[in-house]
Amino acid sequence: MRRSSRHADRSLGAALLSLLYPSACPVCNNPSDTLRHAPLCRVCWESITKYEGPSCARCAAPLVSEYAAECGECLQRPPPFTGVLNFGLYAGALSEAIHLLKFSGVRRLARPLGAFLTELTPPAAAGIVPVPVSGRTLRERGFNQTLLLSRVLSRAAGVPVMMDLLIKKRETPPQIGLNARERAANLRDSFAVRGKLHKQRLVLLDDVMTTGATVRECAKTLIKAGAGEVTVVTLARSPLT
Ligand SMILES: [Zn+2]
Ligand SMILES: [Zn+2]
């Protein structure tokens, strides 16, 4: 009796879910089977794991060899941040989920994605600074995904979100197709700090880190404004190309 009512609950839940989210999982095409991270199915969601392979000690770029401590980019151009704590690789179900959050407006994915960040252990900090988007992007998208992720980490770590500290002053052309030097030039002086900082240690949070041009520019801007130290926290790091 008990079992059958539980079964009835489940099928009612599934029916309700298919009404609300008639979509298939974008990774494997099976029907979505849970509200928590729909439209991604359970199997695909559970395929998202923390990257534990060799990575640069400074910027967390995945490395081919475990014998190299730092990547060529960090050796040539030491970054302004102290280190990067990254969760996974920007591939498979994780990249699909971030894409859905960012470009398809599936806001509810911020909570389960943000939960991955709570598996990282950032140093004690005065605040979490979300990488900002420009006013135009904010109007078009309706939210800043790094702010949503920051709130999840903030609640878990008991560190406040410094929401309006760092702003993006102007819209910059997309970084796609640009090399590292062009990316840096594209972003130069596009961020600003509101107010003064007094040697605080900050956590800078971004969703995806590709070449690192964005977090480099943000960290540089924060340190120029008086921050003592910046540690970057990211959800996904692009695999080496
Ligand atoms: Zn799936
Ligand atoms: Zn590096």
PDB file of C-alpha atoms and ligand atoms in Angstrom:
ATOM      1  CA  MET A   1       0.000   0.000   0.000  1.00  0.00           C
ATOM      2  CA  ARG A   2       2.723   2.317   1.091  1.00  0.00           C
ATOM      3  CA  ARG A   3       4.873   1.419  -1.857  1.00  0.00           C
ATOM      4  CA  SER A   4       2.066   1.982  -4.343  1.00  0.00           C
ATOM      5  CA  SER A   5       1.213   5.413  -2.917  1.00  0.00           C
ATOM      6  CA  ARG A   6       4.862   6.375  -3.163  1.00  0.00           C
ATOM      7  CA  HIS A   7       4.805   5.145  -6.718  1.00  0.00           C
ATOM      8  CA  ALA A   8       1.686   7.235  -7.372  1.00  0.00           C
ATOM      9  CA  ASP A   9       3.463  10.266  -5.915  1.00  0.00           C
ATOM     10  CA  ARG A  10       6.358   9.720  -8.215  1.00  0.00           C
ATOM     11  CA  SER A  11       4.257   9.393 -11.346  1.00  0.00           C
ATOM     12  CA  LEU A  12       2.231  12.442 -10.346  1.00  0.00           C
ATOM     13  CA  GLY A  13       5.510  14.307  -9.893  1.00  0.00           C
ATOM     14  CA  ALA A  14       6.726  13.114 -13.280  1.00  0.00           C
ATOM     15  CA  ALA A  15       3.464  14.143 -14.934  1.00  0.00           C
ATOM     16  CA  LEU A  16       3.633  17.568 -13.321  1.00  0.00           C
ATOM     17  CA  LEU A  17       7.234  17.911 -14.342  1.00  0.00           C
ATOM     18  CA  SER A  18       6.521  17.092 -17.971  1.00  0.00           C
ATOM     19  CA  LEU A  19       3.772  19.703 -17.907  1.00  0.00           C
ATOM     20  CA  LEU A  20       6.069  22.329 -16.470  1.00  0.00           C
ATOM     21  CA  TYR A  21       9.184  21.313 -18.336  1.00  0.00           C
ATOM     22  CA  PRO A  22       8.173  19.436 -21.439  1.00  0.00           C
ATOM     23  CA  SER A  23      11.764  19.423 -22.571  1.00  0.00           C
ATOM     24  CA  ALA A  24      14.215  16.617 -22.964  1.00  0.00           C
ATOM     25  CA  CYS A  25      17.643  16.645 -21.331  1.00  0.00           C
ATOM     26  CA  PRO A  26      19.803  18.678 -23.729  1.00  0.00           C
ATOM     27  CA  VAL A  27      22.792  16.391 -23.143  1.00  0.00           C
ATOM     28  CA  CYS A  28      21.311  12.887 -23.616  1.00  0.00           C
ATOM     29  CA  ASN A  29      17.815  13.627 -24.941  1.00  0.00           C
ATOM     30  CA  ASN A  30      16.055  11.532 -22.247  1.00  0.00           C
ATOM     31  CA  PRO A  31      13.078  13.205 -20.524  1.00  0.00           C
ATOM     32  CA  SER A  32      13.896  15.559 -17.665  1.00  0.00           C
ATOM     33  CA  ASP A  33      13.306  13.633 -14.441  1.00  0.00           C
ATOM     34  CA  THR A  34      13.790  16.099 -11.601  1.00  0.00           C
ATOM     35  CA  LEU A  35      12.842  19.666 -10.824  1.00  0.00           C
ATOM     36  CA  ARG A  36      16.090  20.389  -9.048  1.00  0.00           C
ATOM     37  CA  HIS A  37      18.223  20.803 -12.145  1.00  0.00           C
ATOM     38  CA  ALA A  38      15.779  20.412 -15.054  1.00  0.00           C
ATOM     39  CA  PRO A  39      16.090  20.234 -17.998  1.00  0.00           C
ATOM     40  CA  LEU A  40      19.262  18.234 -17.256  1.00  0.00           C
ATOM     41  CA  CYS A  41      18.430  14.677 -16.177  1.00  0.00           C
ATOM     42  CA  ARG A  42      19.822  13.032 -13.049  1.00  0.00           C
ATOM     43  CA  VAL A  43      22.319  10.851 -14.896  1.00  0.00           C
ATOM     44  CA  CYS A  44      23.849  13.790 -16.760  1.00  0.00           C
ATOM     45  CA  TRP A  45      23.872  15.982 -13.664  1.00  0.00           C
ATOM     46  CA  GLU A  46      25.670  13.283 -11.717  1.00  0.00           C
ATOM     47  CA  SER A  47      28.297  13.123 -14.445  1.00  0.00           C
ATOM     48  CA  ILE A  48      29.470  16.587 -13.322  1.00  0.00           C
ATOM     49  CA  THR A  49      32.532  16.075 -11.164  1.00  0.00           C
ATOM     50  CA  LYS A  50      35.308  18.144  -9.663  1.00  0.00           C
ATOM     51  CA  TYR A  51      38.428  18.302 -11.824  1.00  0.00           C
ATOM     52  CA  GLU A  52      41.266  16.662  -9.922  1.00  0.00           C
ATOM     53  CA  GLY A  53      43.848  16.397 -12.696  1.00  0.00           C
ATOM     54  CA  PRO A  54      47.091  18.373 -12.967  1.00  0.00           C
ATOM     55  CA  SER A  55      46.584  22.131 -13.063  1.00  0.00           C
ATOM     56  CA  CYS A  56      48.564  25.357 -12.814  1.00  0.00           C
ATOM     57  CA  ALA A  57      49.263  26.228  -9.170  1.00  0.00           C
ATOM     58  CA  ARG A  58      48.469  29.866  -9.888  1.00  0.00           C
ATOM     59  CA  CYS A  59      45.551  30.031 -12.358  1.00  0.00           C
ATOM     60  CA  ALA A  60      44.207  26.447 -12.214  1.00  0.00           C
ATOM     61  CA  ALA A  61      44.561  25.962 -15.984  1.00  0.00           C
ATOM     62  CA  PRO A  62      44.405  22.225 -16.679  1.00  0.00           C
ATOM     63  CA  LEU A  63      47.912  21.051 -17.529  1.00  0.00           C
ATOM     64  CA  VAL A  64      49.022  18.165 -19.676  1.00  0.00           C
ATOM     65  CA  SER A  65      51.921  17.297 -17.379  1.00  0.00           C
ATOM     66  CA  GLU A  66      51.749  16.904 -13.621  1.00  0.00           C
ATOM     67  CA  TYR A  67      55.412  17.894 -13.403  1.00  0.00           C
ATOM     68  CA  ALA A  68      54.861  21.535 -14.381  1.00  0.00           C
ATOM     69  CA  ALA A  69      53.902  23.742 -11.435  1.00  0.00           C
ATOM     70  CA  GLU A  70      52.701  26.769 -13.369  1.00  0.00           C
ATOM     71  CA  CYS A  71      51.454  27.276 -16.916  1.00  0.00           C
ATOM     72  CA  GLY A  72      53.448  29.221 -19.506  1.00  0.00           C
ATOM     73  CA  GLU A  73      51.029  32.156 -19.348  1.00  0.00           C
ATOM     74  CA  CYS A  74      51.496  32.626 -15.558  1.00  0.00           C
ATOM     75  CA  LEU A  75      55.281  32.291 -15.867  1.00  0.00           C
ATOM     76  CA  GLN A  76      55.426  34.923 -18.609  1.00  0.00           C
ATOM     77  CA  ARG A  77      52.807  37.289 -17.222  1.00  0.00           C
ATOM     78  CA  PRO A  78      52.313  36.736 -13.474  1.00  0.00           C
ATOM     79  CA  PRO A  79      48.624  37.392 -12.755  1.00  0.00           C
ATOM     80  CA  PRO A  80      47.427  40.026 -10.257  1.00  0.00           C
ATOM     81  CA  PHE A  81      45.420  37.457  -8.272  1.00  0.00           C
ATOM     82  CA  THR A  82      46.887  35.158  -5.619  1.00  0.00           C
ATOM     83  CA  GLY A  83      45.316  31.965  -6.887  1.00  0.00           C
ATOM     84  CA  VAL A  84      42.314  30.363  -8.541  1.00  0.00           C
ATOM     85  CA  LEU A  85      40.001  27.789  -6.988  1.00  0.00           C
ATOM     86  CA  ASN A  86      38.145  26.076  -9.800  1.00  0.00           C
ATOM     87  CA  PHE A  87      35.483  23.383  -9.657  1.00  0.00           C
ATOM     88  CA  GLY A  88      35.284  21.559 -12.974  1.00  0.00           C
ATOM     89  CA  LEU A  89      36.079  21.528 -16.645  1.00  0.00           C
ATOM     90  CA  TYR A  90      34.002  23.606 -19.022  1.00  0.00           C
ATOM     91  CA  ALA A  91      32.741  20.628 -20.975  1.00  0.00           C
ATOM     92  CA  GLY A  92      29.816  18.172 -21.125  1.00  0.00           C
ATOM     93  CA  ALA A  93      26.884  18.623 -18.753  1.00  0.00           C
ATOM     94  CA  LEU A  94      28.597  21.384 -16.754  1.00  0.00           C
ATOM     95  CA  SER A  95      29.085  23.624 -19.792  1.00  0.00           C
ATOM     96  CA  GLU A  96      25.513  22.863 -20.909  1.00  0.00           C
ATOM     97  CA  ALA A  97      24.140  23.872 -17.494  1.00  0.00           C
ATOM     98  CA  ILE A  98      26.147  27.113 -17.382  1.00  0.00           C
ATOM     99  CA  HIS A  99      25.024  27.902 -20.915  1.00  0.00           C
ATOM    100  CA  LEU A 100      21.361  27.363 -19.991  1.00  0.00           C
ATOM    101  CA  LEU A 101      21.711  29.624 -16.967  1.00  0.00           C
ATOM    102  CA  LYS A 102      23.530  32.369 -18.811  1.00  0.00           C
ATOM    103  CA  PHE A 103      22.033  32.448 -22.258  1.00  0.00           C
ATOM    104  CA  SER A 104      18.654  30.722 -21.926  1.00  0.00           C
ATOM    105  CA  GLY A 105      17.648  32.356 -18.646  1.00  0.00           C
ATOM    106  CA  VAL A 106      17.223  29.093 -16.669  1.00  0.00           C
ATOM    107  CA  ARG A 107      17.776  30.934 -13.389  1.00  0.00           C
ATOM    108  CA  ARG A 108      16.899  28.046 -11.118  1.00  0.00           C
ATOM    109  CA  LEU A 109      20.132  26.313 -12.170  1.00  0.00           C
ATOM    110  CA  ALA A 110      22.067  28.923 -10.168  1.00  0.00           C
ATOM    111  CA  ARG A 111      21.338  27.122  -6.903  1.00  0.00           C
ATOM    112  CA  PRO A 112      22.563  23.602  -7.819  1.00  0.00           C
ATOM    113  CA  LEU A 113      25.474  25.086  -9.784  1.00  0.00           C
ATOM    114  CA  GLY A 114      26.374  27.344  -6.863  1.00  0.00           C
ATOM    115  CA  ALA A 115      26.338  24.283  -4.605  1.00  0.00           C
ATOM    116  CA  PHE A 116      29.392  22.998  -6.501  1.00  0.00           C
ATOM    117  CA  LEU A 117      31.284  26.117  -5.381  1.00  0.00           C
ATOM    118  CA  THR A 118      30.651  25.216  -1.754  1.00  0.00           C
ATOM    119  CA  GLU A 119      32.910  22.185  -2.293  1.00  0.00           C
ATOM    120  CA  LEU A 120      35.841  24.588  -2.719  1.00  0.00           C
ATOM    121  CA  THR A 121      37.500  26.133   0.297  1.00  0.00           C
ATOM    122  CA  PRO A 122      38.310  29.783  -0.337  1.00  0.00           C
ATOM    123  CA  PRO A 123      40.484  31.575   2.253  1.00  0.00           C
ATOM    124  CA  ALA A 124      38.864  33.777   4.900  1.00  0.00           C
ATOM    125  CA  ALA A 125      37.806  36.931   3.065  1.00  0.00           C
ATOM    126  CA  ALA A 126      36.052  40.235   3.711  1.00  0.00           C
ATOM    127  CA  GLY A 127      33.655  39.661   0.859  1.00  0.00           C
ATOM    128  CA  ILE A 128      32.736  37.902  -2.366  1.00  0.00           C
ATOM    129  CA  VAL A 129      32.871  40.108  -5.456  1.00  0.00           C
ATOM    130  CA  PRO A 130      30.859  38.836  -8.440  1.00  0.00           C
ATOM    131  CA  VAL A 131      32.393  39.604 -11.855  1.00  0.00           C
ATOM    132  CA  PRO A 132      29.996  42.288 -13.091  1.00  0.00           C
ATOM    133  CA  VAL A 133      28.255  42.555 -16.446  1.00  0.00           C
ATOM    134  CA  SER A 134      27.576  45.843 -18.237  1.00  0.00           C
ATOM    135  CA  GLY A 135      24.290  47.688 -17.743  1.00  0.00           C
ATOM    136  CA  ARG A 136      23.223  46.666 -21.226  1.00  0.00           C
ATOM    137  CA  THR A 137      23.858  42.950 -20.650  1.00  0.00           C
ATOM    138  CA  LEU A 138      22.036  43.190 -17.323  1.00  0.00           C
ATOM    139  CA  ARG A 139      18.992  44.749 -19.009  1.00  0.00           C
ATOM    140  CA  GLU A 140      18.995  42.145 -21.769  1.00  0.00           C
ATOM    141  CA  ARG A 141      19.624  39.112 -19.540  1.00  0.00           C
ATOM    142  CA  GLY A 142      17.669  40.359 -16.560  1.00  0.00           C
ATOM    143  CA  PHE A 143      20.215  39.092 -14.023  1.00  0.00           C
ATOM    144  CA  ASN A 144      23.922  38.616 -13.461  1.00  0.00           C
ATOM    145  CA  GLN A 145      24.636  34.898 -13.131  1.00  0.00           C
ATOM    146  CA  THR A 146      27.826  35.473 -11.112  1.00  0.00           C
ATOM    147  CA  LEU A 147      25.767  37.378  -8.526  1.00  0.00           C
ATOM    148  CA  LEU A 148      23.312  34.467  -8.233  1.00  0.00           C
ATOM    149  CA  LEU A 149      26.224  32.037  -7.774  1.00  0.00           C
ATOM    150  CA  SER A 150      27.894  34.388  -5.270  1.00  0.00           C
ATOM    151  CA  ARG A 151      24.760  34.369  -3.111  1.00  0.00           C
ATOM    152  CA  VAL A 152      24.845  30.570  -2.848  1.00  0.00           C
ATOM    153  CA  LEU A 153      28.518  30.594  -1.829  1.00  0.00           C
ATOM    154  CA  SER A 154      27.911  33.527   0.520  1.00  0.00           C
ATOM    155  CA  ARG A 155      25.197  31.664   2.442  1.00  0.00           C
ATOM    156  CA  ALA A 156      27.341  28.537   2.770  1.00  0.00           C
ATOM    157  CA  ALA A 157      30.588  30.316   3.682  1.00  0.00           C
ATOM    158  CA  GLY A 158      29.100  33.111   5.814  1.00  0.00           C
ATOM    159  CA  VAL A 159      30.946  35.739   3.770  1.00  0.00           C
ATOM    160  CA  PRO A 160      28.981  38.755   2.485  1.00  0.00           C
ATOM    161  CA  VAL A 161      28.508  39.507  -1.206  1.00  0.00           C
ATOM    162  CA  MET A 162      29.952  42.908  -2.156  1.00  0.00           C
ATOM    163  CA  MET A 163      27.371  43.466  -4.828  1.00  0.00           C
ATOM    164  CA  ASP A 164      28.024  46.954  -6.153  1.00  0.00           C
ATOM    165  CA  LEU A 165      31.722  47.254  -5.369  1.00  0.00           C
ATOM    166  CA  LEU A 166      32.995  46.326  -8.816  1.00  0.00           C
ATOM    167  CA  ILE A 167      31.112  47.578 -11.864  1.00  0.00           C
ATOM    168  CA  LYS A 168      31.543  47.184 -15.590  1.00  0.00           C
ATOM    169  CA  LYS A 169      31.703  50.657 -17.037  1.00  0.00           C
ATOM    170  CA  ARG A 170      31.109  49.811 -20.653  1.00  0.00           C
ATOM    171  CA  GLU A 171      29.982  47.032 -22.923  1.00  0.00           C
ATOM    172  CA  THR A 172      32.941  45.270 -24.546  1.00  0.00           C
ATOM    173  CA  PRO A 173      32.848  43.244 -27.781  1.00  0.00           C
ATOM    174  CA  PRO A 174      32.709  39.439 -27.281  1.00  0.00           C
ATOM    175  CA  GLN A 175      36.045  37.805 -26.469  1.00  0.00           C
ATOM    176  CA  ILE A 176      35.459  34.886 -28.834  1.00  0.00           C
ATOM    177  CA  GLY A 177      38.110  34.561 -31.532  1.00  0.00           C
ATOM    178  CA  LEU A 178      40.599  36.879 -29.802  1.00  0.00           C
ATOM    179  CA  ASN A 179      44.005  35.775 -28.516  1.00  0.00           C
ATOM    180  CA  ALA A 180      45.173  36.485 -24.960  1.00  0.00           C
ATOM    181  CA  ARG A 181      46.742  39.851 -25.838  1.00  0.00           C
ATOM    182  CA  GLU A 182      43.677  41.010 -27.766  1.00  0.00           C
ATOM    183  CA  ARG A 183      41.381  39.876 -24.952  1.00  0.00           C
ATOM    184  CA  ALA A 184      43.352  41.903 -22.419  1.00  0.00           C
ATOM    185  CA  ALA A 185      43.282  44.985 -24.687  1.00  0.00           C
ATOM    186  CA  ASN A 186      39.556  44.533 -25.278  1.00  0.00           C
ATOM    187  CA  LEU A 187      38.845  44.663 -21.522  1.00  0.00           C
ATOM    188  CA  ARG A 188      41.366  47.310 -20.488  1.00  0.00           C
ATOM    189  CA  ASP A 189      39.837  49.935 -18.168  1.00  0.00           C
ATOM    190  CA  SER A 190      36.346  48.530 -18.604  1.00  0.00           C
ATOM    191  CA  PHE A 191      35.862  47.891 -14.857  1.00  0.00           C
ATOM    192  CA  ALA A 192      35.753  50.336 -11.948  1.00  0.00           C
ATOM    193  CA  VAL A 193      35.519  50.173  -8.158  1.00  0.00           C
ATOM    194  CA  ARG A 194      32.928  52.197  -6.283  1.00  0.00           C
ATOM    195  CA  GLY A 195      34.359  53.399  -3.016  1.00  0.00           C
ATOM    196  CA  LYS A 196      37.661  52.713  -1.293  1.00  0.00           C
ATOM    197  CA  LEU A 197      39.258  49.485  -0.215  1.00  0.00           C
ATOM    198  CA  HIS A 198      41.600  49.068   2.734  1.00  0.00           C
ATOM    199  CA  LYS A 199      43.815  46.043   2.152  1.00  0.00           C
ATOM    200  CA  GLN A 200      40.920  43.570   2.398  1.00  0.00           C
ATOM    201  CA  ARG A 201      41.288  40.053   1.123  1.00  0.00           C
ATOM    202  CA  LEU A 202      38.555  39.447  -1.456  1.00  0.00           C
ATOM    203  CA  VAL A 203      37.123  36.493  -3.333  1.00  0.00           C
ATOM    204  CA  LEU A 204      36.389  37.294  -6.974  1.00  0.00           C
ATOM    205  CA  LEU A 205      33.763  34.990  -8.441  1.00  0.00           C
ATOM    206  CA  ASP A 206      33.322  34.171 -12.129  1.00  0.00           C
ATOM    207  CA  ASP A 207      31.317  31.413 -13.777  1.00  0.00           C
ATOM    208  CA  VAL A 208      33.723  30.389 -16.517  1.00  0.00           C
ATOM    209  CA  MET A 209      37.416  31.135 -16.827  1.00  0.00           C
ATOM    210  CA  THR A 210      38.846  30.813 -20.319  1.00  0.00           C
ATOM    211  CA  THR A 211      42.140  32.642 -20.831  1.00  0.00           C
ATOM    212  CA  GLY A 212      41.738  34.524 -17.570  1.00  0.00           C
ATOM    213  CA  ALA A 213      41.639  37.971 -19.216  1.00  0.00           C
ATOM    214  CA  THR A 214      38.449  38.974 -17.362  1.00  0.00           C
ATOM    215  CA  VAL A 215      39.552  37.945 -13.874  1.00  0.00           C
ATOM    216  CA  ARG A 216      43.007  39.445 -14.475  1.00  0.00           C
ATOM    217  CA  GLU A 217      41.457  42.814 -15.351  1.00  0.00           C
ATOM    218  CA  CYS A 218      38.977  42.647 -12.435  1.00  0.00           C
ATOM    219  CA  ALA A 219      41.686  41.677  -9.910  1.00  0.00           C
ATOM    220  CA  LYS A 220      43.964  44.429 -11.219  1.00  0.00           C
ATOM    221  CA  THR A 221      41.164  46.987 -10.792  1.00  0.00           C
ATOM    222  CA  LEU A 222      40.400  45.800  -7.233  1.00  0.00           C
ATOM    223  CA  ILE A 223      44.060  45.893  -6.171  1.00  0.00           C
ATOM    224  CA  LYS A 224      44.527  49.347  -7.698  1.00  0.00           C
ATOM    225  CA  ALA A 225      41.569  50.508  -5.605  1.00  0.00           C
ATOM    226  CA  GLY A 226      43.256  49.217  -2.428  1.00  0.00           C
ATOM    227  CA  ALA A 227      42.351  45.521  -2.066  1.00  0.00           C
ATOM    228  CA  GLY A 228      45.081  43.577  -0.258  1.00  0.00           C
ATOM    229  CA  GLU A 229      44.667  40.277  -2.053  1.00  0.00           C
ATOM    230  CA  VAL A 230      42.305  38.675  -4.554  1.00  0.00           C
ATOM    231  CA  THR A 231      41.556  34.958  -4.808  1.00  0.00           C
ATOM    232  CA  VAL A 232      39.470  33.850  -7.769  1.00  0.00           C
ATOM    233  CA  VAL A 233      36.715  31.242  -7.489  1.00  0.00           C
ATOM    234  CA  THR A 234      35.296  29.770 -10.689  1.00  0.00           C
ATOM    235  CA  LEU A 235      32.801  27.101 -11.601  1.00  0.00           C
ATOM    236  CA  ALA A 236      34.494  25.883 -14.767  1.00  0.00           C
ATOM    237  CA  ARG A 237      37.819  26.172 -16.496  1.00  0.00           C
ATOM    238  CA  SER A 238      38.205  25.688 -20.233  1.00  0.00           C
ATOM    239  CA  PRO A 239      40.266  22.671 -21.182  1.00  0.00           C
ATOM    240  CA  LEU A 240      43.504  23.505 -22.963  1.00  0.00           C
ATOM    241  CA  THR A 241      43.084  23.866 -26.688  1.00  0.00           C
TER     242      THR A 241
HETATM  243 ZN    ZN B   1      20.680  13.622 -19.630  1.00  0.00          ZN
HETATM  244 ZN    ZN B   2      48.617  29.522 -14.922  1.00  0.00          ZN
END
